Coordinates of C-alpha atoms in Angstrom, one line a residue:
Chain A
X1 CA 0.3 -47.3 -20.2
X2 CA 2.2 -44.1 -20.0
X3 CA 5.4 -43.5 -22.0
X4 CA 8.5 -44.6 -20.0
X5 CA 10.9 -41.8 -19.1
X6 CA 14.0 -43.6 -20.2
X7 CA 13.4 -46.3 -22.7
X8 CA 16.3 -48.6 -23.5
X9 CA 15.4 -50.7 -26.6
X10 CA 17.4 -53.7 -27.7
X11 CA 20.9 -52.3 -27.1
X12 CA 23.6 -54.5 -28.5
X13 CA 27.3 -53.8 -28.5
X14 CA 30.1 -55.8 -30.0
X15 CA 33.9 -55.1 -30.0
X16 CA 35.1 -57.0 -33.0
X17 CA 34.2 -60.6 -32.4
X18 CA 33.4 -60.0 -28.7
X19 CA 29.8 -59.5 -27.8
X20 CA 29.8 -57.2 -24.7
X21 CA 26.0 -56.6 -24.7
X22 CA 23.8 -59.1 -26.3
X23 CA 20.4 -57.5 -26.1
X24 CA 19.3 -55.1 -23.3
X25 CA 15.8 -53.7 -23.1
X26 CA 14.6 -51.8 -20.1
X27 CA 12.1 -49.1 -19.2
X28 CA 12.9 -46.7 -16.4
X29 CA 10.3 -44.4 -14.7
X30 CA 11.0 -40.8 -13.9
X31 CA 12.6 -40.4 -10.5
X32 CA 13.4 -44.1 -10.2
X33 CA 16.6 -45.5 -8.7
X34 CA 17.5 -48.4 -10.8
X35 CA 20.7 -50.5 -10.4
X36 CA 22.5 -52.7 -12.9
X37 CA 23.8 -55.6 -10.9
X38 CA 26.0 -58.3 -12.3
X39 CA 29.5 -59.8 -12.3
X40 CA 32.3 -58.0 -14.2
X41 CA 32.0 -58.4 -17.9
X42 CA 28.3 -58.9 -17.8
X43 CA 27.6 -55.8 -19.9
X44 CA 26.3 -53.5 -17.3
X45 CA 29.0 -50.8 -17.6
X46 CA 28.9 -51.1 -21.4
X47 CA 25.2 -50.4 -21.4
X48 CA 25.8 -47.3 -19.1
X49 CA 28.5 -46.1 -21.4
X50 CA 26.2 -46.4 -24.4
X51 CA 23.7 -44.2 -22.6
X52 CA 26.5 -41.7 -21.7
X53 CA 27.6 -41.7 -25.4
X54 CA 31.2 -42.9 -25.0
X55 CA 30.6 -46.2 -26.7
X56 CA 27.8 -46.0 -29.2
X57 CA 25.9 -49.3 -29.3
X58 CA 26.1 -51.4 -32.4
X59 CA 22.4 -51.5 -32.6
X60 CA 19.4 -50.5 -30.5
X61 CA 17.9 -47.2 -29.4
X62 CA 17.7 -45.1 -26.2
X63 CA 14.8 -42.7 -25.8
X64 CA 14.7 -40.1 -23.1
X65 CA 11.3 -38.6 -22.7
X66 CA 10.4 -39.9 -26.2
X67 CA 13.4 -38.4 -28.0
X68 CA 16.4 -40.4 -29.2
X69 CA 19.5 -39.9 -27.1
X70 CA 21.8 -41.7 -29.5
X71 CA 21.4 -39.0 -32.2
X72 CA 22.8 -36.4 -29.7
X73 CA 26.6 -36.1 -29.1
X74 CA 27.8 -36.9 -25.7
X75 CA 28.4 -33.3 -24.5
X76 CA 24.9 -32.2 -25.5
X77 CA 23.0 -35.1 -23.8
X78 CA 22.8 -33.1 -20.6
X79 CA 23.3 -36.3 -18.6
X80 CA 25.1 -36.5 -15.2
X81 CA 27.8 -39.1 -14.6
X82 CA 29.9 -40.2 -11.7
X83 CA 32.8 -42.5 -12.6
X84 CA 34.4 -45.4 -10.9
X85 CA 37.8 -43.7 -10.8
X86 CA 38.4 -40.2 -9.4
X87 CA 37.8 -37.8 -12.2
X88 CA 37.9 -34.4 -10.6
X89 CA 39.9 -31.9 -12.7
X90 CA 43.2 -31.8 -10.8
X91 CA 44.1 -28.2 -11.6
X92 CA 40.8 -26.8 -10.5
X93 CA 39.5 -26.2 -6.9
X94 CA 36.5 -28.0 -5.6
X95 CA 34.2 -25.0 -6.3
X96 CA 35.6 -24.6 -9.8
X97 CA 35.1 -28.3 -10.4
X98 CA 31.4 -28.0 -9.5
X99 CA 31.2 -24.8 -11.5
X100 CA 32.7 -26.3 -14.6
X101 CA 29.5 -27.6 -16.2
X102 CA 27.9 -24.2 -15.6
X103 CA 30.8 -22.4 -17.1
X104 CA 30.8 -24.4 -20.3
X105 CA 27.1 -23.5 -20.4
X106 CA 28.0 -19.8 -20.2
X107 CA 25.8 -19.2 -17.1
X108 CA 26.2 -15.9 -15.2
X109 CA 28.8 -15.7 -12.4
X110 CA 26.2 -14.9 -9.7
X111 CA 24.1 -17.8 -10.7
X112 CA 27.1 -20.1 -10.8
X113 CA 28.2 -19.0 -7.3
X114 CA 24.8 -19.6 -5.8
X115 CA 24.4 -23.0 -7.5
X116 CA 27.9 -24.2 -6.4
X117 CA 27.1 -23.2 -2.8
X118 CA 23.8 -25.1 -3.0
X119 CA 25.5 -28.2 -4.5
X120 CA 28.3 -28.3 -1.9
X121 CA 25.7 -28.0 0.8
X122 CA 23.8 -30.9 -0.8
X123 CA 26.8 -33.2 -0.5
X124 CA 27.7 -31.8 2.9
X125 CA 31.0 -30.2 1.8
X126 CA 30.2 -26.6 2.6
X127 CA 33.3 -24.5 3.1
X128 CA 35.5 -26.9 1.2
X129 CA 35.2 -25.0 -2.1
X130 CA 38.7 -23.6 -1.9
X131 CA 40.4 -27.0 -1.5
X132 CA 42.2 -28.7 -4.4
X133 CA 41.2 -32.3 -5.3
X134 CA 44.5 -33.6 -4.2
X135 CA 43.8 -32.5 -0.6
X136 CA 40.5 -34.5 -0.4
X137 CA 39.9 -38.1 0.7
X138 CA 38.5 -40.6 -1.8
X139 CA 35.0 -40.3 -0.3
X140 CA 35.1 -36.5 -0.4
X141 CA 36.3 -36.6 -4.0
X142 CA 33.4 -38.8 -5.1
X143 CA 31.0 -36.4 -3.3
X144 CA 32.4 -33.5 -5.2
X145 CA 32.0 -35.5 -8.4
X146 CA 28.4 -36.1 -7.4
X147 CA 27.9 -32.4 -6.8
X148 CA 29.5 -31.6 -10.2
X149 CA 27.3 -34.2 -12.0
X150 CA 24.1 -32.7 -10.4
X151 CA 25.0 -29.0 -10.8
X152 CA 23.2 -28.6 -14.1
X153 CA 20.1 -30.5 -13.0
X154 CA 20.4 -33.4 -15.4
X155 CA 17.2 -35.5 -15.9
X156 CA 19.3 -38.7 -15.6
X157 CA 22.3 -39.4 -13.4
X158 CA 24.6 -42.4 -14.3
X159 CA 26.8 -43.8 -11.6
X160 CA 29.5 -46.4 -12.6
X161 CA 30.6 -48.2 -9.4
X162 CA 31.4 -44.9 -7.8
X163 CA 32.2 -46.4 -4.4
X164 CA 34.2 -49.4 -5.4
X165 CA 37.5 -47.7 -4.5
X166 CA 36.4 -46.9 -0.9
X167 CA 36.5 -49.1 2.1
X168 CA 33.4 -50.8 3.4
X169 CA 32.5 -48.5 6.3
X170 CA 32.9 -45.3 4.2
X171 CA 30.9 -47.0 1.4
X172 CA 28.0 -47.6 3.6
X173 CA 28.0 -44.0 4.8
X174 CA 28.1 -42.6 1.3
X175 CA 25.3 -45.0 0.3
X176 CA 23.1 -43.4 2.8
X177 CA 24.1 -40.0 1.5
X178 CA 23.3 -41.1 -2.1
X179 CA 19.8 -42.2 -1.0
X180 CA 19.2 -38.9 0.8
X181 CA 20.4 -37.0 -2.3
X182 CA 18.1 -39.1 -4.5
X183 CA 15.2 -38.3 -2.3
X184 CA 16.0 -34.5 -2.1
X185 CA 16.6 -34.1 -5.9
X186 CA 14.2 -36.6 -7.4
X187 CA 16.7 -37.3 -10.1
X188 CA 16.4 -40.5 -12.1
X189 CA 19.5 -42.7 -11.3
X190 CA 21.0 -45.6 -13.1
X191 CA 23.6 -47.2 -10.9
X192 CA 26.1 -49.9 -11.8
X193 CA 27.5 -52.2 -9.1
X194 CA 28.7 -55.8 -8.7
X195 CA 27.9 -55.6 -5.0
X196 CA 24.5 -57.1 -4.3
X197 CA 24.3 -55.6 -0.8
X198 CA 24.9 -52.2 -2.3
X199 CA 22.2 -52.8 -4.9
X200 CA 19.7 -54.0 -2.3
X201 CA 20.4 -51.0 0.0
X202 CA 20.1 -48.3 -2.7
X203 CA 17.7 -49.3 -5.4
X204 CA 14.0 -49.1 -6.1
X205 CA 14.5 -51.8 -8.7
X206 CA 17.5 -54.0 -9.7
X207 CA 18.3 -55.3 -13.2
X208 CA 20.4 -58.4 -12.9
X209 CA 22.9 -58.6 -15.8
X210 CA 24.5 -61.8 -17.0
X211 CA 26.5 -62.4 -20.2
X212 CA 25.2 -59.3 -21.9
X213 CA 21.6 -59.8 -21.1
X214 CA 19.2 -58.8 -18.3
X215 CA 18.2 -62.0 -16.5
X216 CA 15.5 -60.4 -14.3
X217 CA 14.3 -56.9 -13.3
X218 CA 12.5 -56.3 -10.1
X219 CA 12.6 -55.1 -6.5
X220 CA 15.2 -56.6 -4.2
X221 CA 12.5 -58.6 -2.5
X222 CA 11.2 -59.9 -5.9
X223 CA 14.7 -61.1 -6.9
X224 CA 15.4 -62.7 -3.6
X225 CA 12.1 -64.5 -3.1
X226 CA 11.1 -65.2 -6.7
X227 CA 14.3 -65.5 -8.7
X228 CA 13.5 -66.1 -12.3
X229 CA 16.7 -68.0 -13.1
X230 CA 19.3 -70.1 -11.3
X231 CA 21.8 -67.3 -12.0
X232 CA 19.7 -64.7 -10.2
X233 CA 19.1 -67.1 -7.3
X234 CA 22.8 -67.7 -7.0
X235 CA 23.9 -64.1 -7.4
X236 CA 21.5 -62.5 -4.9
X237 CA 21.9 -63.8 -1.3
X238 CA 23.5 -67.1 -0.5
X239 CA 22.0 -70.3 -1.8
X240 CA 22.3 -74.0 -2.1
X241 CA 21.7 -75.8 -5.3
X242 CA 20.8 -79.5 -4.9
X243 CA 20.9 -81.8 -7.9
X244 CA 17.5 -83.2 -8.6
X245 CA 15.5 -85.2 -11.2
X246 CA 12.1 -84.0 -12.4
X247 CA 9.3 -86.5 -11.9
X248 CA 6.2 -84.6 -13.0
X249 CA 5.0 -81.0 -13.1
X250 CA 1.5 -79.5 -12.8
X251 CA 1.2 -75.7 -13.3
X252 CA 4.2 -74.3 -11.6
X253 CA 4.3 -77.0 -8.9
X254 CA 6.6 -80.0 -9.4
X255 CA 7.5 -83.3 -7.9
X256 CA 11.2 -84.1 -7.8
X257 CA 13.5 -86.8 -6.6
X258 CA 16.9 -86.1 -4.9
X259 CA 20.0 -88.3 -5.6
X260 CA 19.4 -90.3 -2.4
X261 CA 15.8 -91.1 -3.4
X262 CA 14.0 -88.6 -1.2
X263 CA 10.9 -87.5 -3.0
X264 CA 9.6 -83.9 -2.7
X265 CA 6.2 -82.5 -4.0
X266 CA 4.9 -79.0 -4.3
X267 CA 8.2 -77.5 -5.3
X268 CA 8.0 -74.2 -7.1
X269 CA 9.0 -74.4 -10.7
X270 CA 10.4 -71.3 -12.5
X271 CA 11.2 -72.8 -15.9
X272 CA 9.3 -75.3 -18.0
X273 CA 10.9 -78.7 -17.3
X274 CA 10.0 -82.2 -18.7
X275 CA 9.7 -85.4 -16.7
X276 CA 13.1 -87.1 -16.3
X277 CA 15.1 -83.9 -16.8
X278 CA 17.9 -83.2 -14.4
X279 CA 17.5 -79.9 -12.7
X280 CA 18.7 -77.8 -9.7
X281 CA 16.7 -77.3 -6.5
X282 CA 17.6 -74.0 -4.9
X283 CA 17.1 -73.5 -1.1
X284 CA 18.3 -70.5 0.9
X285 CA 20.4 -71.5 3.9
X286 CA 18.0 -69.7 6.3
X287 CA 15.0 -71.7 5.1
X288 CA 16.7 -75.0 6.0
X289 CA 16.4 -76.6 9.5
X290 CA 18.3 -79.3 11.2
X291 CA 16.4 -81.6 13.5
X292 CA 17.5 -84.7 15.5
X293 CA 14.0 -86.0 16.5
X294 CA 12.5 -86.0 13.0
X295 CA 12.5 -88.9 10.6
X296 CA 11.6 -87.0 7.5
X297 CA 13.9 -84.9 5.3
X298 CA 17.4 -85.8 4.1
X299 CA 19.8 -87.5 6.5
X300 CA 23.0 -85.5 6.8
X301 CA 26.2 -85.4 8.8
X302 CA 27.3 -82.1 10.4
X303 CA 30.8 -81.1 9.3
X304 CA 31.2 -77.7 10.9
X305 CA 29.4 -75.2 13.1
X306 CA 30.1 -71.5 13.2
X307 CA 28.8 -69.1 15.8
X308 CA 27.7 -65.8 14.2
X309 CA 26.1 -64.0 17.2
X310 CA 22.5 -63.9 16.1
X311 CA 22.6 -67.3 14.3
X312 CA 24.5 -70.5 13.9
X313 CA 25.9 -71.5 10.5
X314 CA 26.2 -75.2 9.8
X315 CA 28.0 -76.9 7.0
X316 CA 26.4 -80.3 6.5
X317 CA 27.2 -83.2 4.2
X318 CA 24.4 -84.8 2.1
X319 CA 24.5 -88.5 1.3
X320 CA 25.5 -87.5 -2.3
X321 CA 28.7 -85.9 -0.9
X322 CA 27.6 -82.3 -1.4
X323 CA 28.2 -79.7 1.2
X324 CA 25.1 -77.6 2.1
X325 CA 25.0 -74.4 4.1
X326 CA 22.4 -74.0 6.8
X327 CA 21.7 -70.9 8.9
X328 CA 19.5 -71.1 12.0
X329 CA 18.6 -68.1 14.2
X330 CA 19.6 -68.8 17.8
X331 CA 16.3 -67.3 18.9
X332 CA 14.4 -70.1 17.2
X333 CA 15.7 -72.6 19.8
X334 CA 18.4 -74.9 18.5
X335 CA 18.8 -78.5 19.6
X336 CA 21.9 -78.7 21.8
X337 CA 22.7 -82.1 20.2
X338 CA 23.6 -80.4 16.9
X339 CA 27.4 -80.5 17.1
X340 CA 30.1 -81.2 14.7
X341 CA 30.3 -84.9 13.6
X342 CA 26.7 -85.8 14.6
X343 CA 24.0 -87.0 12.3
X344 CA 20.8 -85.0 11.8
X345 CA 17.8 -84.6 9.5
X346 CA 17.7 -81.7 7.0
X347 CA 14.1 -80.4 6.5
X348 CA 12.5 -77.4 4.8
X349 CA 9.0 -76.4 3.8
X350 CA 8.2 -77.4 0.2
X351 CA 7.5 -73.8 -0.7
X352 CA 11.1 -72.8 0.2
X353 CA 12.5 -74.9 -2.7
X354 CA 12.9 -73.3 -6.2
X355 CA 13.4 -75.5 -9.2
X356 CA 15.6 -74.4 -12.1
X357 CA 16.9 -76.1 -15.3
X358 CA 20.2 -77.8 -15.4
X359 CA 22.1 -79.2 -12.4
X360 CA 24.5 -76.5 -11.3
Chain B
X1 CA 68.3 -56.5 6.2
X2 CA 68.7 -53.7 3.7
X3 CA 72.1 -52.3 3.0
X4 CA 71.4 -48.6 3.8
X5 CA 73.9 -45.8 3.5
X6 CA 74.0 -45.4 7.3
X7 CA 74.9 -49.1 7.9
X8 CA 77.9 -49.2 5.6
X9 CA 80.5 -48.1 8.2
X10 CA 83.9 -47.3 6.6
X11 CA 82.6 -48.3 3.2
X12 CA 80.4 -45.2 3.1
X13 CA 83.4 -42.8 3.0
X14 CA 84.7 -44.7 0.0
X15 CA 81.3 -44.2 -1.6
X16 CA 81.3 -40.5 -0.8
X17 CA 84.8 -40.1 -2.3
X18 CA 83.6 -42.0 -5.4
X19 CA 80.6 -39.6 -5.8
X20 CA 82.9 -36.6 -5.4
X21 CA 85.3 -37.9 -8.0
X22 CA 82.5 -38.6 -10.5
X23 CA 81.0 -35.1 -9.9
X24 CA 84.5 -33.5 -10.4
X25 CA 85.0 -35.5 -13.6
X26 CA 81.8 -34.1 -14.9
X27 CA 82.2 -30.5 -13.7
X28 CA 85.9 -29.7 -13.9
X29 CA 86.0 -28.9 -17.6
X30 CA 83.1 -26.5 -17.2
X31 CA 84.6 -24.8 -14.2
X32 CA 87.9 -24.6 -16.0
X33 CA 86.4 -22.8 -18.9
X34 CA 84.4 -20.4 -16.7
X35 CA 87.6 -19.6 -14.7
X36 CA 89.5 -18.9 -18.0
X37 CA 86.8 -16.6 -19.2
X38 CA 87.5 -14.3 -16.2
X39 CA 91.4 -14.7 -16.5
X40 CA 93.5 -11.9 -17.7
X41 CA 95.9 -14.1 -19.8
X42 CA 95.4 -13.9 -23.6
X43 CA 96.9 -17.3 -23.9
X44 CA 94.4 -19.1 -21.6
X45 CA 97.1 -19.5 -18.9
X46 CA 95.9 -21.5 -15.9
X47 CA 95.7 -20.6 -13.1
X48 CA 94.9 -17.1 -14.4
X49 CA 97.5 -14.5 -13.3
X50 CA 94.7 -11.9 -12.6
X51 CA 90.9 -11.5 -13.0
X52 CA 89.1 -9.4 -15.6
X53 CA 85.8 -8.8 -17.4
X54 CA 87.6 -7.8 -20.6
X55 CA 86.6 -10.8 -22.6
X56 CA 83.0 -10.3 -21.9
X57 CA 83.3 -6.7 -23.0
X58 CA 84.9 -7.8 -26.2
X59 CA 82.2 -10.4 -26.8
X60 CA 79.3 -8.0 -26.2
X61 CA 81.0 -5.2 -28.3
X62 CA 81.2 -7.4 -31.4
X63 CA 78.0 -7.4 -33.4
X64 CA 78.9 -10.7 -35.0
X65 CA 78.7 -12.4 -31.6
X66 CA 75.5 -10.6 -30.8
X67 CA 74.0 -11.6 -34.2
X68 CA 74.8 -15.2 -33.7
X69 CA 73.3 -15.2 -30.2
X70 CA 70.1 -13.6 -31.6
X71 CA 70.0 -16.2 -34.4
X72 CA 70.4 -19.0 -31.9
X73 CA 67.5 -17.6 -29.8
X74 CA 65.3 -17.2 -32.8
X75 CA 66.0 -20.7 -34.0
X76 CA 65.6 -22.3 -30.5
X77 CA 62.3 -20.4 -29.9
X78 CA 60.8 -21.4 -33.2
X79 CA 62.0 -25.0 -32.7
X80 CA 60.4 -25.0 -29.2
X81 CA 57.0 -23.9 -30.4
X82 CA 56.9 -26.2 -33.4
X83 CA 58.3 -29.2 -31.4
X84 CA 55.8 -28.9 -28.6
X85 CA 52.8 -28.5 -31.0
X86 CA 53.9 -31.4 -33.2
X87 CA 54.9 -33.4 -30.1
X88 CA 51.4 -32.9 -28.6
X89 CA 49.6 -34.0 -31.7
X90 CA 51.9 -37.0 -32.2
X91 CA 51.4 -37.9 -28.5
X92 CA 47.6 -37.9 -28.9
X93 CA 47.9 -40.1 -31.9
X94 CA 50.4 -42.5 -30.3
X95 CA 48.6 -42.8 -27.0
X96 CA 44.9 -42.6 -27.9
X97 CA 45.0 -43.9 -31.5
X98 CA 44.2 -47.5 -32.3
X99 CA 45.7 -48.3 -35.6
X100 CA 48.0 -51.0 -37.0
X101 CA 51.7 -50.0 -36.9
X102 CA 51.3 -47.7 -33.9
X103 CA 54.3 -49.2 -32.1
X104 CA 56.4 -49.1 -35.2
X105 CA 55.5 -45.4 -35.7
X106 CA 56.4 -44.7 -32.1
X107 CA 59.8 -46.3 -32.5
X108 CA 60.3 -44.5 -35.8
X109 CA 59.6 -41.1 -34.2
X110 CA 62.5 -41.7 -31.8
X111 CA 65.1 -42.6 -34.5
X112 CA 66.7 -39.1 -34.7
X113 CA 68.0 -39.8 -31.2
X114 CA 69.8 -42.9 -32.3
X115 CA 70.9 -41.9 -35.8
X116 CA 74.4 -40.4 -35.9
X117 CA 73.8 -36.6 -36.1
X118 CA 76.5 -36.2 -38.7
X119 CA 74.7 -38.6 -41.0
X120 CA 71.5 -36.6 -40.6
X121 CA 73.4 -33.4 -41.1
X122 CA 74.9 -34.6 -44.4
X123 CA 71.6 -35.9 -45.6
X124 CA 69.8 -32.6 -44.8
X125 CA 72.6 -30.6 -46.4
X126 CA 72.3 -32.6 -49.7
X127 CA 68.5 -32.3 -49.6
X128 CA 68.5 -28.6 -48.7
X129 CA 71.0 -27.8 -51.5
X130 CA 68.3 -28.8 -54.0
X131 CA 65.5 -26.8 -52.4
X132 CA 67.7 -23.9 -51.4
X133 CA 67.2 -24.0 -47.6
X134 CA 70.9 -24.0 -46.6
X135 CA 71.9 -20.9 -44.8
X136 CA 68.3 -19.9 -44.1
X137 CA 66.5 -19.6 -40.8
X138 CA 63.9 -22.2 -42.0
X139 CA 66.8 -24.6 -42.7
X140 CA 68.1 -24.2 -39.1
X141 CA 64.6 -24.7 -37.6
X142 CA 63.8 -27.8 -39.7
X143 CA 67.1 -29.4 -38.9
X144 CA 66.9 -28.7 -35.2
X145 CA 63.2 -29.7 -35.1
X146 CA 64.1 -33.1 -36.3
X147 CA 66.5 -33.5 -33.4
X148 CA 64.2 -31.9 -30.8
X149 CA 60.9 -33.8 -31.7
X150 CA 61.9 -37.1 -30.0
X151 CA 62.4 -35.3 -26.7
X152 CA 59.0 -33.6 -27.0
X153 CA 57.3 -36.9 -28.0
X154 CA 58.8 -38.8 -25.1
X155 CA 57.9 -36.1 -22.6
X156 CA 54.4 -35.5 -23.7
X157 CA 53.4 -39.2 -24.4
X158 CA 54.7 -39.9 -20.9
X159 CA 52.4 -37.3 -19.4
X160 CA 49.4 -38.3 -21.5
X161 CA 49.8 -42.0 -20.6
X162 CA 49.7 -40.9 -16.9
X163 CA 46.5 -38.9 -17.5
X164 CA 43.3 -40.8 -16.9
X165 CA 41.1 -40.4 -20.0
X166 CA 38.1 -40.7 -17.7
X167 CA 38.8 -37.2 -16.5
X168 CA 38.4 -35.9 -20.0
X169 CA 35.3 -38.0 -20.5
X170 CA 33.9 -36.4 -17.3
X171 CA 34.4 -33.0 -18.8
X172 CA 32.6 -34.0 -21.9
X173 CA 29.6 -35.4 -20.0
X174 CA 29.6 -32.1 -18.1
X175 CA 28.8 -30.5 -21.4
X176 CA 32.2 -29.5 -22.8
X177 CA 32.7 -30.1 -26.5
X178 CA 35.5 -32.7 -26.8
X179 CA 37.9 -30.0 -28.1
X180 CA 37.0 -27.6 -25.2
X181 CA 37.5 -30.5 -22.8
X182 CA 41.0 -31.1 -24.1
X183 CA 41.8 -27.4 -24.0
X184 CA 40.4 -26.7 -20.5
X185 CA 41.1 -30.0 -18.7
X186 CA 43.6 -32.2 -20.5
X187 CA 46.2 -29.6 -21.5
X188 CA 46.4 -28.1 -18.0
X189 CA 46.9 -31.6 -16.6
X190 CA 49.7 -32.2 -19.0
X191 CA 51.5 -28.9 -18.2
X192 CA 54.6 -30.5 -16.7
X193 CA 55.1 -32.7 -19.7
X194 CA 54.6 -29.8 -22.0
X195 CA 57.0 -27.7 -20.0
X196 CA 59.6 -30.5 -20.1
X197 CA 59.1 -30.8 -23.8
X198 CA 59.7 -27.1 -24.3
X199 CA 62.8 -27.0 -22.1
X200 CA 64.4 -30.0 -23.8
X201 CA 63.5 -28.7 -27.3
X202 CA 65.0 -25.3 -26.6
X203 CA 68.2 -26.8 -25.2
X204 CA 68.6 -29.3 -28.0
X205 CA 68.5 -26.5 -30.5
X206 CA 70.4 -24.0 -28.4
X207 CA 73.6 -26.0 -28.1
X208 CA 73.4 -28.1 -31.3
X209 CA 76.5 -27.6 -33.4
X210 CA 76.8 -30.4 -36.1
X211 CA 73.6 -29.8 -38.1
X212 CA 74.1 -26.0 -37.6
X213 CA 77.6 -26.1 -39.1
X214 CA 76.2 -27.7 -42.2
X215 CA 73.3 -25.2 -42.4
X216 CA 75.4 -22.1 -41.6
X217 CA 76.4 -19.5 -44.1
X218 CA 79.0 -16.6 -43.5
X219 CA 76.0 -14.3 -42.8
X220 CA 73.8 -16.6 -40.8
X221 CA 75.2 -18.7 -38.1
X222 CA 74.2 -19.8 -34.6
X223 CA 76.1 -19.1 -31.4
X224 CA 77.8 -22.6 -31.1
X225 CA 78.8 -22.4 -34.8
X226 CA 80.5 -19.1 -34.3
X227 CA 82.3 -20.4 -31.2
X228 CA 83.5 -23.3 -33.4
X229 CA 84.5 -21.0 -36.3
X230 CA 86.4 -18.5 -34.1
X231 CA 88.1 -21.3 -32.2
X232 CA 89.6 -22.7 -35.4
X233 CA 91.1 -19.4 -36.4
X234 CA 92.4 -18.1 -33.1
X235 CA 92.4 -19.3 -29.5
X236 CA 90.9 -16.3 -27.7
X237 CA 89.5 -16.1 -24.2
X238 CA 86.4 -14.5 -25.8
X239 CA 85.5 -18.1 -26.7
X240 CA 85.7 -19.0 -23.0
X241 CA 83.4 -16.1 -22.2
X242 CA 81.0 -17.2 -24.9
X243 CA 81.0 -20.8 -23.7
X244 CA 80.3 -19.6 -20.2
X245 CA 77.3 -17.7 -21.4
X246 CA 76.0 -20.8 -23.1
X247 CA 76.4 -22.8 -19.9
X248 CA 74.8 -20.0 -17.9
X249 CA 71.6 -20.0 -20.0
X250 CA 71.4 -23.8 -19.8
X251 CA 71.7 -23.5 -16.0
X252 CA 68.9 -20.9 -15.9
X253 CA 66.6 -23.0 -17.9
X254 CA 67.3 -26.1 -15.8
X255 CA 66.7 -24.2 -12.6
X256 CA 63.4 -22.8 -14.0
X257 CA 62.3 -26.3 -14.9
X258 CA 63.1 -27.5 -11.4
X259 CA 61.2 -24.6 -9.8
X260 CA 58.1 -25.3 -12.0
X261 CA 58.3 -29.0 -11.0
X262 CA 58.5 -28.2 -7.3
X263 CA 55.7 -25.6 -7.6
X264 CA 53.2 -27.9 -9.1
X265 CA 54.0 -30.8 -6.8
X266 CA 52.9 -28.8 -3.8

């Protein structure tokens, strides 16, 4: 196996008695777009700041192209970074902001001018070089920050929730811009966000953070279809967790019993579970179906129906008084008898169920 | 519904009158002294029987007045530089530092504003007698620096607290040494706070009289001390002229400060 471009080994960071990052190990390939996804306080930003050099880790190592980054002071790491807050230098024009990293590197004026023009064109802000940061919108400011961070061709670009201050529409537009810029420059990007949609839209791979650890790393499809833990399943996409009791397991297939006595076989098991253990059966709302004619599945009562254009969203009540979300595409032909207050049967293919430890 | 000025009816004229009265109360003594400085009466008669520039001529012809003005300038300029530099360092420590007793230290730095100046002046006088600083330029500067520093610290810590540290961090990731980042990014962003600190420090020293009276010697005294000394011997309109000059310089500084503020808000 070839040497990873960016090698994060066993990063741990504590602030007094508080453990912000427990143990993070990750290998990143050159040119990859990798996202740290997780709730706030899960350690994703702290890991990023350790790589940037603002908060040296308590232990662990970060290698870039085989050389230790931690031994190098922040300003000599030659890493690009875009921050969550607006960080343009308020007293400098847009062009001078982009030129700043080149000026501190004592580049020649002609070279700086040419590079600044290229970078402003890259973020589609040509002709705005003379403006002051205070005259720009939030989205424009973050694009200038991106141009500034890329002006010195850093091997790695760190982005710490750069779009969280923008509204949804603008965010989606700039996400497309970031993808294009990633393709054009080939820079390796580590991107932090708590927005799963943003992570899915942007990344080659996603590392899901929880309580200072990475729960799972993989493509968006991996994480959605084969979540390794209940946390990942719950964090990515919407999901229902049904309480269940383990009966027996063979390989990674299990037989379980639901609280109302319904027995299911051939359920995919993601963690080793012993017979009799209580566990959680996860099923995505779009894999569930409601039927009136069937006699199989779980008997439920429909509490609420919402029309969503391309699909109907049902909230149904299971016999064990749990509300379950069901999403059925209208194109699949929905029984007209499925209205609020009626009884129906809840069915799903065995392979759509994922079994995790602990009832959650 | 909000009680706005426009909705108050007859009440608003009472408010206007009140405002005028307060302004007059604050301004009349100053206007009075300025008028007297141009009056021809040697006995400070009011209203002045005729107008003249004679007192200004006398003031500017007397080297002792000029010396004291020069001394005041020197002291105030040195105090300004020292106060801004120390205030800047103190502000970084107070805002960015994480050490026990930080809040206590911050309160302590402001005590010269609360302590009666005359107490400070007596204490300094006693101390400087031992080390031989009374009647020296250094003595004036140290005494005034103590009084000016709280203003610097308040002004600069305020500016630094309003400055997002992430901006400085961004400069560091961009490749600037942390010191260069502070010099090229943080300081320019703090310029209003620094300017405010400089103006206040200068003014505190420029019109300070209590500490200066204790520090003064017959050969070295500041402008306000000379006004005070001359006033006690003889009531001359030259003092009115001198006081008016003091007021004029203060006004110029305040106007400059207002202009800088407006210019950078743009």
